[in-house]
Coordinates of C-alpha atoms in Angstrom, one line a residue:
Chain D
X93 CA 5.1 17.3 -18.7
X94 CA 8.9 17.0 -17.9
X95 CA 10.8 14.2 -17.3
X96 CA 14.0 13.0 -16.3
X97 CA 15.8 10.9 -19.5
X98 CA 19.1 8.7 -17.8
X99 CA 21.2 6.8 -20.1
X100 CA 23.3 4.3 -18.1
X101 CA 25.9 1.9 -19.6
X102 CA 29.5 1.7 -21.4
X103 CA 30.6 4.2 -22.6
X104 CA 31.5 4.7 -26.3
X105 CA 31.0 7.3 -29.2
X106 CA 27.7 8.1 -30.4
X107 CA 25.3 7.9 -27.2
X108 CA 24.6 11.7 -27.0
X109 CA 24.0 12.5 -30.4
X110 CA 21.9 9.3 -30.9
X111 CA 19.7 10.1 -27.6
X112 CA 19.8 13.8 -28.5
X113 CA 18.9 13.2 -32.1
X114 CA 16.6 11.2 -31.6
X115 CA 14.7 13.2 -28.7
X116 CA 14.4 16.1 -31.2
X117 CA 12.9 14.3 -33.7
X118 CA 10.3 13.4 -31.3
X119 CA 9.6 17.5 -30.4
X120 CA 10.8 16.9 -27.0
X121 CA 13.0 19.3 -25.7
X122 CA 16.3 19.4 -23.6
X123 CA 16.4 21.7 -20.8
X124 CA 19.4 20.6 -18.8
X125 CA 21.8 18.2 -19.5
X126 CA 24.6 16.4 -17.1
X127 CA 27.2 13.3 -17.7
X128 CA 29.3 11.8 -15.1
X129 CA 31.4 8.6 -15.3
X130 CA 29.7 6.5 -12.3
X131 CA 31.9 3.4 -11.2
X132 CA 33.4 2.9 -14.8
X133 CA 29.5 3.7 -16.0
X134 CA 28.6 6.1 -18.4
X135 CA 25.9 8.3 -16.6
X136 CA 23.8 10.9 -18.7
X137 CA 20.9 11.9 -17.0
X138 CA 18.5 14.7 -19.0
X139 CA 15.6 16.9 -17.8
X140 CA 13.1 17.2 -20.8
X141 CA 10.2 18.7 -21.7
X142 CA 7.3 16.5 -23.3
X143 CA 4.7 19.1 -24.0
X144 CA 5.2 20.4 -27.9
X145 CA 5.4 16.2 -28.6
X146 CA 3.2 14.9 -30.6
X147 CA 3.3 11.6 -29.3
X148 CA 2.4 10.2 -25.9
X149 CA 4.7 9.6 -22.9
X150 CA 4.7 6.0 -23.5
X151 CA 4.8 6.4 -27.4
X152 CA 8.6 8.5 -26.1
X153 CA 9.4 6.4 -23.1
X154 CA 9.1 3.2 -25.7
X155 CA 11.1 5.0 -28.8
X156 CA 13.4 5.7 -26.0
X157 CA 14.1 1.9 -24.7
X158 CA 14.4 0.7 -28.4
X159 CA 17.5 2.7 -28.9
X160 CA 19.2 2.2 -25.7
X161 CA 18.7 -1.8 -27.0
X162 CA 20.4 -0.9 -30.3
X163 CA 23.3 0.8 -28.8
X164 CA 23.5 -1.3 -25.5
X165 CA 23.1 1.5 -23.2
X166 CA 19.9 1.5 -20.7
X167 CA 17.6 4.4 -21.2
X168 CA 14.2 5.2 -19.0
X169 CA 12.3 7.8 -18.8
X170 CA 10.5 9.1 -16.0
X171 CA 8.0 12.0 -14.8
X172 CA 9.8 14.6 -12.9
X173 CA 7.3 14.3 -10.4
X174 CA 8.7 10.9 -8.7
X175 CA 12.2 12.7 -8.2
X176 CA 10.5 15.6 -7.0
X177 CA 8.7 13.6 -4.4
X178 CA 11.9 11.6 -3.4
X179 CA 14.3 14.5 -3.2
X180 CA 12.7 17.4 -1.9
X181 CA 10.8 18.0 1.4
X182 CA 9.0 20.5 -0.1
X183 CA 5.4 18.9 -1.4
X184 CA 2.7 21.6 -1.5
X185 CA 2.7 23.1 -5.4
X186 CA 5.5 19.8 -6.3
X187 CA 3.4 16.7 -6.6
Chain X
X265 CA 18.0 19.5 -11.4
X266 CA 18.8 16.7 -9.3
X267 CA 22.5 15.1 -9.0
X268 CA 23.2 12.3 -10.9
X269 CA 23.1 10.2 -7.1
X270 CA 19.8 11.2 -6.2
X271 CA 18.6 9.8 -9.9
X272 CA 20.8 7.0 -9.6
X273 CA 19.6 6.1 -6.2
X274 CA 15.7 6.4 -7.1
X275 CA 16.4 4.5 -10.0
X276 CA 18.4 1.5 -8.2
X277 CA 15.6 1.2 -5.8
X278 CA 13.2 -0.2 -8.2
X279 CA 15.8 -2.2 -10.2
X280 CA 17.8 -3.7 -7.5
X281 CA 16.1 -3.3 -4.0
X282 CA 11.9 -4.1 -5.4
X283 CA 10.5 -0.9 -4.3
X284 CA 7.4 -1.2 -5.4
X285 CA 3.6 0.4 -4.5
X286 CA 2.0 -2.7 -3.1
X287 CA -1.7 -1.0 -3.8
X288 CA -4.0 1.3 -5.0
X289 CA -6.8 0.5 -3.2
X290 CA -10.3 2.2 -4.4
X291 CA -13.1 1.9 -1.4
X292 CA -16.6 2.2 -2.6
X293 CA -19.5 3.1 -0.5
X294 CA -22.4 0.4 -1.3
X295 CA -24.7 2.3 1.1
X296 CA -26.8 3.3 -1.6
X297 CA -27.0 0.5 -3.4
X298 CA -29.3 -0.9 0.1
X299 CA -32.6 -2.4 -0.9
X300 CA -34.8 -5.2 0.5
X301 CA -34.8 -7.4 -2.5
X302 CA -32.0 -9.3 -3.5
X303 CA -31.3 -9.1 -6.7
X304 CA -31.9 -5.5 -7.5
X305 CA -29.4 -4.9 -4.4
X306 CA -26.5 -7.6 -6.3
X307 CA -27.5 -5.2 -9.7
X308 CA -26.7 -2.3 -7.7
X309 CA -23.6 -3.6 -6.5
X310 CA -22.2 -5.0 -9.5
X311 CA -23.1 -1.1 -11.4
X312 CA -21.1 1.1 -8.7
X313 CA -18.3 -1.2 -9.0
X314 CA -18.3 -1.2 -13.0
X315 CA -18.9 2.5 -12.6
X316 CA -16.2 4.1 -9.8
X317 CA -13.6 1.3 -10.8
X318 CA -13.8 0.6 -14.4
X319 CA -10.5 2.9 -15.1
X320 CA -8.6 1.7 -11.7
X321 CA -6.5 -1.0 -13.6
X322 CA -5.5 1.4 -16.2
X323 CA -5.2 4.2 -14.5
X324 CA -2.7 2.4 -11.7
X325 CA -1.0 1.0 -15.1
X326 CA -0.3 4.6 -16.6
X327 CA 0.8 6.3 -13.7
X328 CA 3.1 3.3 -13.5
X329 CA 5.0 3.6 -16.7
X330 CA 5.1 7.2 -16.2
X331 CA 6.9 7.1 -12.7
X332 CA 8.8 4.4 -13.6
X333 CA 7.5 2.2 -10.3
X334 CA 6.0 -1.0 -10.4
X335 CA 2.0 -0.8 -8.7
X336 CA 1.9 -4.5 -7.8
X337 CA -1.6 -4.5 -7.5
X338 CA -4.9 -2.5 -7.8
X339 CA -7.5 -3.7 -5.4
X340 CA -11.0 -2.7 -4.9
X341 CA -12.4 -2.5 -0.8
X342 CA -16.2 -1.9 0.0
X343 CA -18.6 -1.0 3.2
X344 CA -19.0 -4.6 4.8
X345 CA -21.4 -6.5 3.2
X346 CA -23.4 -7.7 6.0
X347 CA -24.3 -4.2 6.1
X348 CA -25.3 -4.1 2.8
X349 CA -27.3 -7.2 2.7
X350 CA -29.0 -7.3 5.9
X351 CA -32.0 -5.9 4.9
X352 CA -32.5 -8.0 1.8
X353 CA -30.8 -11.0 3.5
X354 CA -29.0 -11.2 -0.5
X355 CA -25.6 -12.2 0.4
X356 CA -25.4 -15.1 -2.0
X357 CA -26.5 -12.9 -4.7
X358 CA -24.2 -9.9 -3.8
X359 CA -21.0 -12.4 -3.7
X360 CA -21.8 -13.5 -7.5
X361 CA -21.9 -9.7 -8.0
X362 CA -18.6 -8.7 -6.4
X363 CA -17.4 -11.9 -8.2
X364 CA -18.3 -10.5 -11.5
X365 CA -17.2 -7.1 -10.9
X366 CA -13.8 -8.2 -9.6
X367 CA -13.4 -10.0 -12.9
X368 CA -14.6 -7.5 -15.4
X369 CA -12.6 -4.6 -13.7
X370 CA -9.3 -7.0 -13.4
X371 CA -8.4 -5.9 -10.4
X372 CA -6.4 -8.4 -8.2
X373 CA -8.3 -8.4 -4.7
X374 CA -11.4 -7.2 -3.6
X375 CA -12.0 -7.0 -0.2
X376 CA -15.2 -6.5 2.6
X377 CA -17.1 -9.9 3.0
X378 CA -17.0 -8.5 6.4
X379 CA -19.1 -8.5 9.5
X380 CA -18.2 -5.7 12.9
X381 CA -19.4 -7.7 15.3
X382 CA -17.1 -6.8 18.5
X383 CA -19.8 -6.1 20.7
X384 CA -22.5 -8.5 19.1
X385 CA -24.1 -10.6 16.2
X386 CA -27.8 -10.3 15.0
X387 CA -28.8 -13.4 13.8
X388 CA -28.2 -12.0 10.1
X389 CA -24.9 -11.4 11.4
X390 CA -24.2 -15.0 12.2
X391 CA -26.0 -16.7 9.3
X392 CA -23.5 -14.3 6.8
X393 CA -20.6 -15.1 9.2
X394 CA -21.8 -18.6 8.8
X395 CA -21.7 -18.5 4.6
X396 CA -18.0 -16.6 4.8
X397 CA -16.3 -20.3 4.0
X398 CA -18.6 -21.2 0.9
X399 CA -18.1 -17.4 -0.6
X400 CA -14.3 -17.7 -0.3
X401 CA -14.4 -21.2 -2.3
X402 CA -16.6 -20.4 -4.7
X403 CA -14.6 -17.1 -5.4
X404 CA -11.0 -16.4 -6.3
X405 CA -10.4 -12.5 -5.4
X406 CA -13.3 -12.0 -3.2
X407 CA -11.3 -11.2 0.4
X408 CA -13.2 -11.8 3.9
X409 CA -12.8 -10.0 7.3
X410 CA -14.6 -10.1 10.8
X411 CA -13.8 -7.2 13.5
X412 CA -14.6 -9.7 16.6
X413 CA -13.0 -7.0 19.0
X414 CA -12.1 -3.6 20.1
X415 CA -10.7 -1.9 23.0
X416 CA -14.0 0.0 23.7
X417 CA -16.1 -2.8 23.5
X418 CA -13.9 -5.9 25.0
X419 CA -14.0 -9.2 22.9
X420 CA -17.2 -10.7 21.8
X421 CA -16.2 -14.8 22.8
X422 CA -19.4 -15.7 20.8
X423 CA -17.6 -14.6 17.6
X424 CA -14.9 -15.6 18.7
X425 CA -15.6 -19.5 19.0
X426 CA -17.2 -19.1 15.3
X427 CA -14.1 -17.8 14.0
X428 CA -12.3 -21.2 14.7
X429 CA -15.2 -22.9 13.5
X430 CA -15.5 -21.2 9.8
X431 CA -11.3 -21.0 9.7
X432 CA -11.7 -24.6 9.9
X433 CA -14.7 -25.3 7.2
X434 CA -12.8 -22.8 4.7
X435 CA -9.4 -25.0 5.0
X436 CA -11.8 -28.1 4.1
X437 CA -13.5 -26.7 1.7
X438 CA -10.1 -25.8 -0.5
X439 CA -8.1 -29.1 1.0
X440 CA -6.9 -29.4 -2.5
X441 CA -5.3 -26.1 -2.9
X442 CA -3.6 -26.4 1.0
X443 CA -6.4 -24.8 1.8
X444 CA -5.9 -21.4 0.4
X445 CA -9.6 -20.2 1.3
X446 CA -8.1 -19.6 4.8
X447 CA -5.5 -16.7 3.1
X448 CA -8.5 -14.6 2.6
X449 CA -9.9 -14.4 5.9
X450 CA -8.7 -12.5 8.5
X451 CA -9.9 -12.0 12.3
X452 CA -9.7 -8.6 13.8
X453 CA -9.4 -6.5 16.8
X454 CA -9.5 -2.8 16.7
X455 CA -9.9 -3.0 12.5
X456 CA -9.4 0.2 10.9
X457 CA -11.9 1.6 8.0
X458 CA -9.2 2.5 5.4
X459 CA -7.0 -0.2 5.1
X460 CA -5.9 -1.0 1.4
X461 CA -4.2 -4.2 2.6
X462 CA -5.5 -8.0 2.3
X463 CA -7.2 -9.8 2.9
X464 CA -8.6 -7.3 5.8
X465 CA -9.8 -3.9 3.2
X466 CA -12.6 -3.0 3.9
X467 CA -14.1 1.0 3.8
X468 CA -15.7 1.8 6.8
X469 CA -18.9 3.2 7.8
X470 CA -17.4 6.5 8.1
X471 CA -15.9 7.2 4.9
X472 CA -16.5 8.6 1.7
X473 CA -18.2 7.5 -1.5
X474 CA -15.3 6.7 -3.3
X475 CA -11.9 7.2 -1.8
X476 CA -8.2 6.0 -3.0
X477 CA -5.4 4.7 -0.4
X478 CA -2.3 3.3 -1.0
X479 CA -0.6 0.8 0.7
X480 CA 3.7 1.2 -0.4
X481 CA 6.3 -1.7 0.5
X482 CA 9.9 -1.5 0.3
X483 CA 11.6 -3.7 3.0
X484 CA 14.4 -4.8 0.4
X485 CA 15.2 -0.5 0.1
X486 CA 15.7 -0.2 3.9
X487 CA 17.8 -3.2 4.2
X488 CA 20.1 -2.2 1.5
X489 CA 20.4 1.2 3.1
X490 CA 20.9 -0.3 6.3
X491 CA 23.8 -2.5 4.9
X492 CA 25.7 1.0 4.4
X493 CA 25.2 1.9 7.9
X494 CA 27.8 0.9 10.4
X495 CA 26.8 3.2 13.3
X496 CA 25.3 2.8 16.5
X497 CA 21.2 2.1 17.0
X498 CA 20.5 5.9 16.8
X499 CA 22.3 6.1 13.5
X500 CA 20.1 2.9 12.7
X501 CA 16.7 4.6 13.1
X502 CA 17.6 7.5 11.5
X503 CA 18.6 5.3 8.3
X504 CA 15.0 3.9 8.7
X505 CA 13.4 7.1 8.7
X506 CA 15.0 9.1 5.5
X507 CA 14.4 6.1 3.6
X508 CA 10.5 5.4 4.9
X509 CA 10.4 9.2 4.0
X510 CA 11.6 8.6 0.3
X511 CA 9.3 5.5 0.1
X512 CA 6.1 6.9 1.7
X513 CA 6.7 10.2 -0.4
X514 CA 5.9 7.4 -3.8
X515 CA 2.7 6.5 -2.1
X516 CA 2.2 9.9 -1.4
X517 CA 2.5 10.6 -5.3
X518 CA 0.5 7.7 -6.1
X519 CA -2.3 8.3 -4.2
X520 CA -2.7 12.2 -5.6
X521 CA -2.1 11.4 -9.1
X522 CA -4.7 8.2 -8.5
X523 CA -7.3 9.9 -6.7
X524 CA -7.1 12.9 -9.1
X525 CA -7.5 10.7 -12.5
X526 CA -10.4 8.7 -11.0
X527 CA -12.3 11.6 -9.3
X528 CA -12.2 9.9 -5.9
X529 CA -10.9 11.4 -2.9
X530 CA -7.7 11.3 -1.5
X531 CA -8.2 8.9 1.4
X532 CA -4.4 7.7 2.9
X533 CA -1.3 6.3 2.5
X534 CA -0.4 3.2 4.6
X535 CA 3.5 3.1 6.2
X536 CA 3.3 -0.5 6.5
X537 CA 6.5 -2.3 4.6
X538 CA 5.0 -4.8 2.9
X539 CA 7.6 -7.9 2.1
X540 CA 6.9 -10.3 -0.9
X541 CA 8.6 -14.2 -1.2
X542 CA 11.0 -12.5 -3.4
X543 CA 15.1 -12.8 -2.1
X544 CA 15.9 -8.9 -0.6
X545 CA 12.2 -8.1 -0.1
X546 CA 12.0 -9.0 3.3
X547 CA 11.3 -7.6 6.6
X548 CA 13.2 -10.2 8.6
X549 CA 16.4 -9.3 6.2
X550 CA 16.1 -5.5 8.2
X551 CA 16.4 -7.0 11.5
X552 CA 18.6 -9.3 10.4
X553 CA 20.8 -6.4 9.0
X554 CA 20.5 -4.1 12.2
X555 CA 22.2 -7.4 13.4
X556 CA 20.4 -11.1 14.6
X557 CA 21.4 -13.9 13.2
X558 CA 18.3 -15.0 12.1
X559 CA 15.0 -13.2 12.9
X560 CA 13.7 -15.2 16.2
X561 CA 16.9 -14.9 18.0
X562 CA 16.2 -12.4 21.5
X563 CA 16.4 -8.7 20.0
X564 CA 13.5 -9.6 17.7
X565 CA 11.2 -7.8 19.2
X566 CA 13.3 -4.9 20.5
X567 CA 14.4 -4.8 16.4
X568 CA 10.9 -4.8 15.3
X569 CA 9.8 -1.9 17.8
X570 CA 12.4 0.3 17.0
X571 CA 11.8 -0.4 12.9
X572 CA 7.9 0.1 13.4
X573 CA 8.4 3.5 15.5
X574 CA 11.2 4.6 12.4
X575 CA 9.7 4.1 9.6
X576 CA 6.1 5.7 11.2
X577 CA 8.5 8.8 12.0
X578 CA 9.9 9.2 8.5
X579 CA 6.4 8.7 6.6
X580 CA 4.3 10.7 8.9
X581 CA 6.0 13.6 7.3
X582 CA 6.4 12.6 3.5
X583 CA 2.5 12.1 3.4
X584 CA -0.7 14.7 4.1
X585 CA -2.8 11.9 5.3
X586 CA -1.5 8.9 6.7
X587 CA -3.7 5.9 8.2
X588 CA -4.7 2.4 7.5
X589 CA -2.6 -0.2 9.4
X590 CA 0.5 1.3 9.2
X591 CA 3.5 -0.8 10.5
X592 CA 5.7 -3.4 9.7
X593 CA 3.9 -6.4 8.3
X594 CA 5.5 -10.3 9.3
X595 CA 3.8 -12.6 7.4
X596 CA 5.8 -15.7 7.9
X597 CA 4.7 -17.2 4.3
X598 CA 5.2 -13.9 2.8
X599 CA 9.0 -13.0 3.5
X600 CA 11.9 -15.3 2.8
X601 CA 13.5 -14.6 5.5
X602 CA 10.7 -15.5 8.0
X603 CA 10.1 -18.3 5.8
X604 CA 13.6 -19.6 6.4
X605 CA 13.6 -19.1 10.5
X606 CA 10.5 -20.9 10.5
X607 CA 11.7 -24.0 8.6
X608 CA 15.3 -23.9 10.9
X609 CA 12.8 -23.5 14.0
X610 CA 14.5 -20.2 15.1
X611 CA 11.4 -18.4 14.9
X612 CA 8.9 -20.3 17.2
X613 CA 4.6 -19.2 16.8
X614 CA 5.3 -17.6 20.8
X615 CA 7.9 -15.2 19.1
X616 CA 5.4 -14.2 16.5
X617 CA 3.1 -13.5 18.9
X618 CA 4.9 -11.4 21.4
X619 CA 6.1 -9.4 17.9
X620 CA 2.9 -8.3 17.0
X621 CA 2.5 -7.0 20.6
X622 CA 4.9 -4.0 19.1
X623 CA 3.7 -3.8 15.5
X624 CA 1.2 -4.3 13.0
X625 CA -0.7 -6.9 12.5
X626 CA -0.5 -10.0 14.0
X627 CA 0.0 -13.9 13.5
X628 CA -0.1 -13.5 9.6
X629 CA 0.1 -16.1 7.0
X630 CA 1.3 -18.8 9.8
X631 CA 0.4 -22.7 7.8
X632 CA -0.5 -25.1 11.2
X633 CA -1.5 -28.7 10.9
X634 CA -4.7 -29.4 9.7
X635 CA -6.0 -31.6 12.7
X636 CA -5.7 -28.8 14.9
X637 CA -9.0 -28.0 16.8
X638 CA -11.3 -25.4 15.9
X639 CA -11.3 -24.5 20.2
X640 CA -7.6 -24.3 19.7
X641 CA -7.7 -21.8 16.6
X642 CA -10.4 -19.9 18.4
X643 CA -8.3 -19.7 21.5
X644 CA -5.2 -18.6 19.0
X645 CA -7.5 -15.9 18.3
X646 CA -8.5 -14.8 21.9
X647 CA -4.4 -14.6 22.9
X648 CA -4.3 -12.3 19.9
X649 CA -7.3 -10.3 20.3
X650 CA -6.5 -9.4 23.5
X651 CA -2.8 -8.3 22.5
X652 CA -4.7 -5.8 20.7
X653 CA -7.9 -4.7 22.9
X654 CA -5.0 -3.9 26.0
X655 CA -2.3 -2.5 24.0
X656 CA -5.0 0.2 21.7
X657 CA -3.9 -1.2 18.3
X658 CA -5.1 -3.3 15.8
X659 CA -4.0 -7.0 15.9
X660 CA -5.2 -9.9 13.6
X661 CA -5.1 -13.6 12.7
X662 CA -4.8 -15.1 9.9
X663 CA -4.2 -19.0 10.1
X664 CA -4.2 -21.6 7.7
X665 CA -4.6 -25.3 9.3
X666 CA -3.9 -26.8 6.2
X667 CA -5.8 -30.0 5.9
X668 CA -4.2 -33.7 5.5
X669 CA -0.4 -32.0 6.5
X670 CA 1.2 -32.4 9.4
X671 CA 4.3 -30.2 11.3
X672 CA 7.2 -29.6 9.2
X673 CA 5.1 -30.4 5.5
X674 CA 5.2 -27.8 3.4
X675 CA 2.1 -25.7 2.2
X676 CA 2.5 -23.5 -1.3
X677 CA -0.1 -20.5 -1.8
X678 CA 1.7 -19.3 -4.8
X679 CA 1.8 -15.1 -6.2
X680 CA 2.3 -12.8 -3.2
X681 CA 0.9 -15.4 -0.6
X682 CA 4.1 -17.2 -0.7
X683 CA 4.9 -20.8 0.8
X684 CA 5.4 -21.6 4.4
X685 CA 6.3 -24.5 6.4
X686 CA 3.8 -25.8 8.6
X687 CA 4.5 -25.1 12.7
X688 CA 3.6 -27.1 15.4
X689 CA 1.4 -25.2 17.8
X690 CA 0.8 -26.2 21.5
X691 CA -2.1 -28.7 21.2
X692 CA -3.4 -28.1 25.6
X693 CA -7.0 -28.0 25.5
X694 CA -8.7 -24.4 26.0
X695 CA -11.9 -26.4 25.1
X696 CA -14.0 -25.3 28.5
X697 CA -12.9 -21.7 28.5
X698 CA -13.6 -21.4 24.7
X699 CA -17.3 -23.5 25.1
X700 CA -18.1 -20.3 27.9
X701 CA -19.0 -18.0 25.1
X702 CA -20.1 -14.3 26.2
X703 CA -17.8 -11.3 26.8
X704 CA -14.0 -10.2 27.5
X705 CA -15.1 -6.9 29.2
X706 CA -13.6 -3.8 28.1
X707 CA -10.7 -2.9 29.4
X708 CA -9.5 -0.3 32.0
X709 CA -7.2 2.5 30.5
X710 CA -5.9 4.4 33.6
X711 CA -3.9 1.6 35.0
X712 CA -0.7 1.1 32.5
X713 CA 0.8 -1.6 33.5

């Protein structure tokens, strides 16, 4: 499955490598990769692929959330599928 | 890949504007569970419940964390039960059944304690209609609906004058709760067979075994698009209808992954915006945003009209099957905003009625003193029935004299049924034309005026 990983909050040294790090441990991996400073946010949004993961999408989505506590950053993770159905007009083959 | 303002935008309307799915709703066909005795027909009930929606709750729970959208509820809707039962006369048994099931599958609402009787009752008919109080007080998710009219058929008055009668009884039977019974029983003209909303689901004779539909919400995500928009009333409705595209493409989404993980078939996704008592979930905060003071004022219903038609053009597209009710939903005890014009008396029960002459569903979730007649509520129901049967849409009442309160008391429902302050209704006696009974004939369609 592929998802889309967004890291919102202040920024400060560490938050790629810790959400990076972290994702590979996990087997997921990271097929594009953007940052933007939003409105004096720190914006990272990721689109990942689940599917050599040994652990559910939950199991990820939770490992995820406990990081973002410990570095005081919010992190979700989301099916592809619910930007795809938002954002395109396109929804034979997409969702 | 998407910008980081499309993700940002999605993601903001769950955490700040309560987008939400309001419901998956799963109708089950209880044709075949028909027999003339009745407890092998409450058995049979109870196992096609347990067996086409043991998985809903987790299911809606998984596709949940995985989207990243609250499902506020997952609600089960069956053939009317009148149907069911009529040959075994079993309803008492069949209401422990659905009571059981609804409790074992923790789902939130199940609805079709229902009766079509727009035409006419058989006297099974009107002995179930008769029992719909005591099942809704001796139940707490069982939902209850009777389809007293239709514009082919013309109102049946009969049915009619027993609707005020059992509104009545259920608000008696639960005084102590403000009598809640009355949230869970709706009146209708024109009902539709795929509705996932309460308390009026049902899954009509017509459908499939086992069929998903979604009801979305999202009021709070219009407003706060609207809130960007500074342009004229074309500009408006085109700010309606990208964002009723965005939110009906979620129940769109929903209802395929749903359907697919619990081998039902895809049925439809409803438009309506559901609003909830929560602050910026409300549909009276759109109209107040395209610019009233206070939902009420004149311009209501020109508002209204123009946000039903909007949001039905932007969904129609972002969903292969659309259906159920599908228009804005004003329950006054449901939406702070309503709430709040009612208590400051800028939204009168005339307004509300002339509103649901230009969208779905009618007077919804209105509290009324509990001394009011039963006549009176019947003749509520007639108005509104007829609003309906002339204009070819569905209309409904749902009414809640609250008993032992007076005007201006407050009555609390708690969850997603709110808290309302009670309205004084015109107390004139319809008493004679209400005692006539019979027919409203049909009406002419050729005629449009």
């Amino acid at each position: 499955m592929k998802a889309i990983v967004s890291v919102i909050g202040k920024d400060k040294k560490g938050i790629i490598a810790g959400v990076s790090g972290l994702l590979s441990d996990m087997d997921v991996n990271i097929e594009d990769i953007s940052q933007t400073i939003l409105q004096d946010y720190f914006t990272m949004i990721m689109a990942v692929e689940l599917k050599e993961s040994k652990l559910s999408f939950t199991q990820i989505s939770d490992k995820l959330s406990e990081l973002g506590t410990k570095i005081g950053v919010e992190i979700k993770m989301q099916s592809q599928q619910i930007f795809d159905a938002m954002h395109k007009i396109a929804m034979v083959g997409n969702n | 890949m998407y910008s980081s303002k499309e993700i940002i935008e999605t993601i903001n309307m769950v955490s700040r504007q309560h987008l939400d799915v309001r419901t998956i709703t799963m109708g089950i066909s209880l044709f075949d569970c028909i027999t003339d005795s009745p407890a092998r027909t409450a058995d049979k009930i109870y196992d096609k419940i347990m067996r086409k929606a043991g998985n809903l709750v987790s299911v809606g729970n998984a596709i949940s964390a995985e989207i990243g959208v609250p499902i506020v509820n997952k609600r089960i809707s069956v053939t009317p039960i009148s149907l069911i039962t009529a040959a075994s006369k079993g309803h008492e048994q069949a209401i422990t059944a659905l009571d059981k099931a609804a409790a074992e599958t923790g789902i939130d609402f199940l609805g079709g304690y229902s009766a079509l009787v727009h035409k006419g009752m058989t006297p099974y008919e009107k002995e179930f209609i008769a029992s719909i109080p005591q099942a809704l007080t001796s139940t707490g998710k069982i939902c209850s609906s009777i389809n007293v009219a239709s514009t082919k058929a013309g109102i049946n008055m009969d049915a009619v004058a027993m609707c005020g009668k059992i509104v009545k009884q259920a608000a008696y039977l639960t005084k102590d709760s403000d009598s809640s019974a009355c949230t869970k029983l709706v009146v209708f003209a024109n009902a539709v067979e795929d509705n996932p909303f309460m308390a009026g689901a049902f899954l009509g004779v017509g459908e499939a075994d086992c069929v998903i539909n979604v009801g979305v919400s999202g009021p709070g995500v219009v407003a706060a698009a609207l809130k960007e928009c500074q342009g004229d009333l074309s500009e408006v409705a085109e700010v309606i209808k990208e964002t009723a595209f965005k939110i009906t493409r979620v129940g769109q989404l929903v209802a395929k992954e749903a359907s697919k993980r619990l081998n039902a078939q895809f049925g439809i996704v409803d438009l309506s915006l559901a609003p909830t008592p929560a602050v910026g979930d409300s549909v009276a905060q759109i109209l107040e945003e395209i610019g009233l003071e206070s939902v009420g004022a004149y311009g209501t219903t020109a508002t209204l009209a123009m946000l039903n038609d909007a949001v039905k053009k932007g969904g129609t597209m972002a969903s292969s099957h659309v259906g159920g009710l599908s228009g804005a939903f004003i329950p006054v005890s449901e939406d702070a905003g309503m709430i709040a014009a009612a208590k400051s008396g800028a939204l009168t029960l005339e307004k509300l009625e002339a509103m649901t002459a230009v969208c779905s569903v009618g007077l919804d979730m209105i509290a009324i003193p509990g001394d009011v007649s039963e006549e009176i509520i019947s003749a509520m129901i007639a108005d509104e029935m007829s609003i309906g049967v002339i204009n070819c849409k569905t209309t409904a009442v749902r009414i809640i004299p609250v008993y032992g309160k007076k005007a201006g008391d407050w009555a609390t429902f708690g969850g997603l049924l709110g808290n309302a302050p009670i309205m004084e209704i015109n107390r004139k006696s319809p008493l004679k034309f209400i005692s006539r009974g019979g027919r409203i004939p049909a009406p002419a369609h050729s005629l449009k005026n």
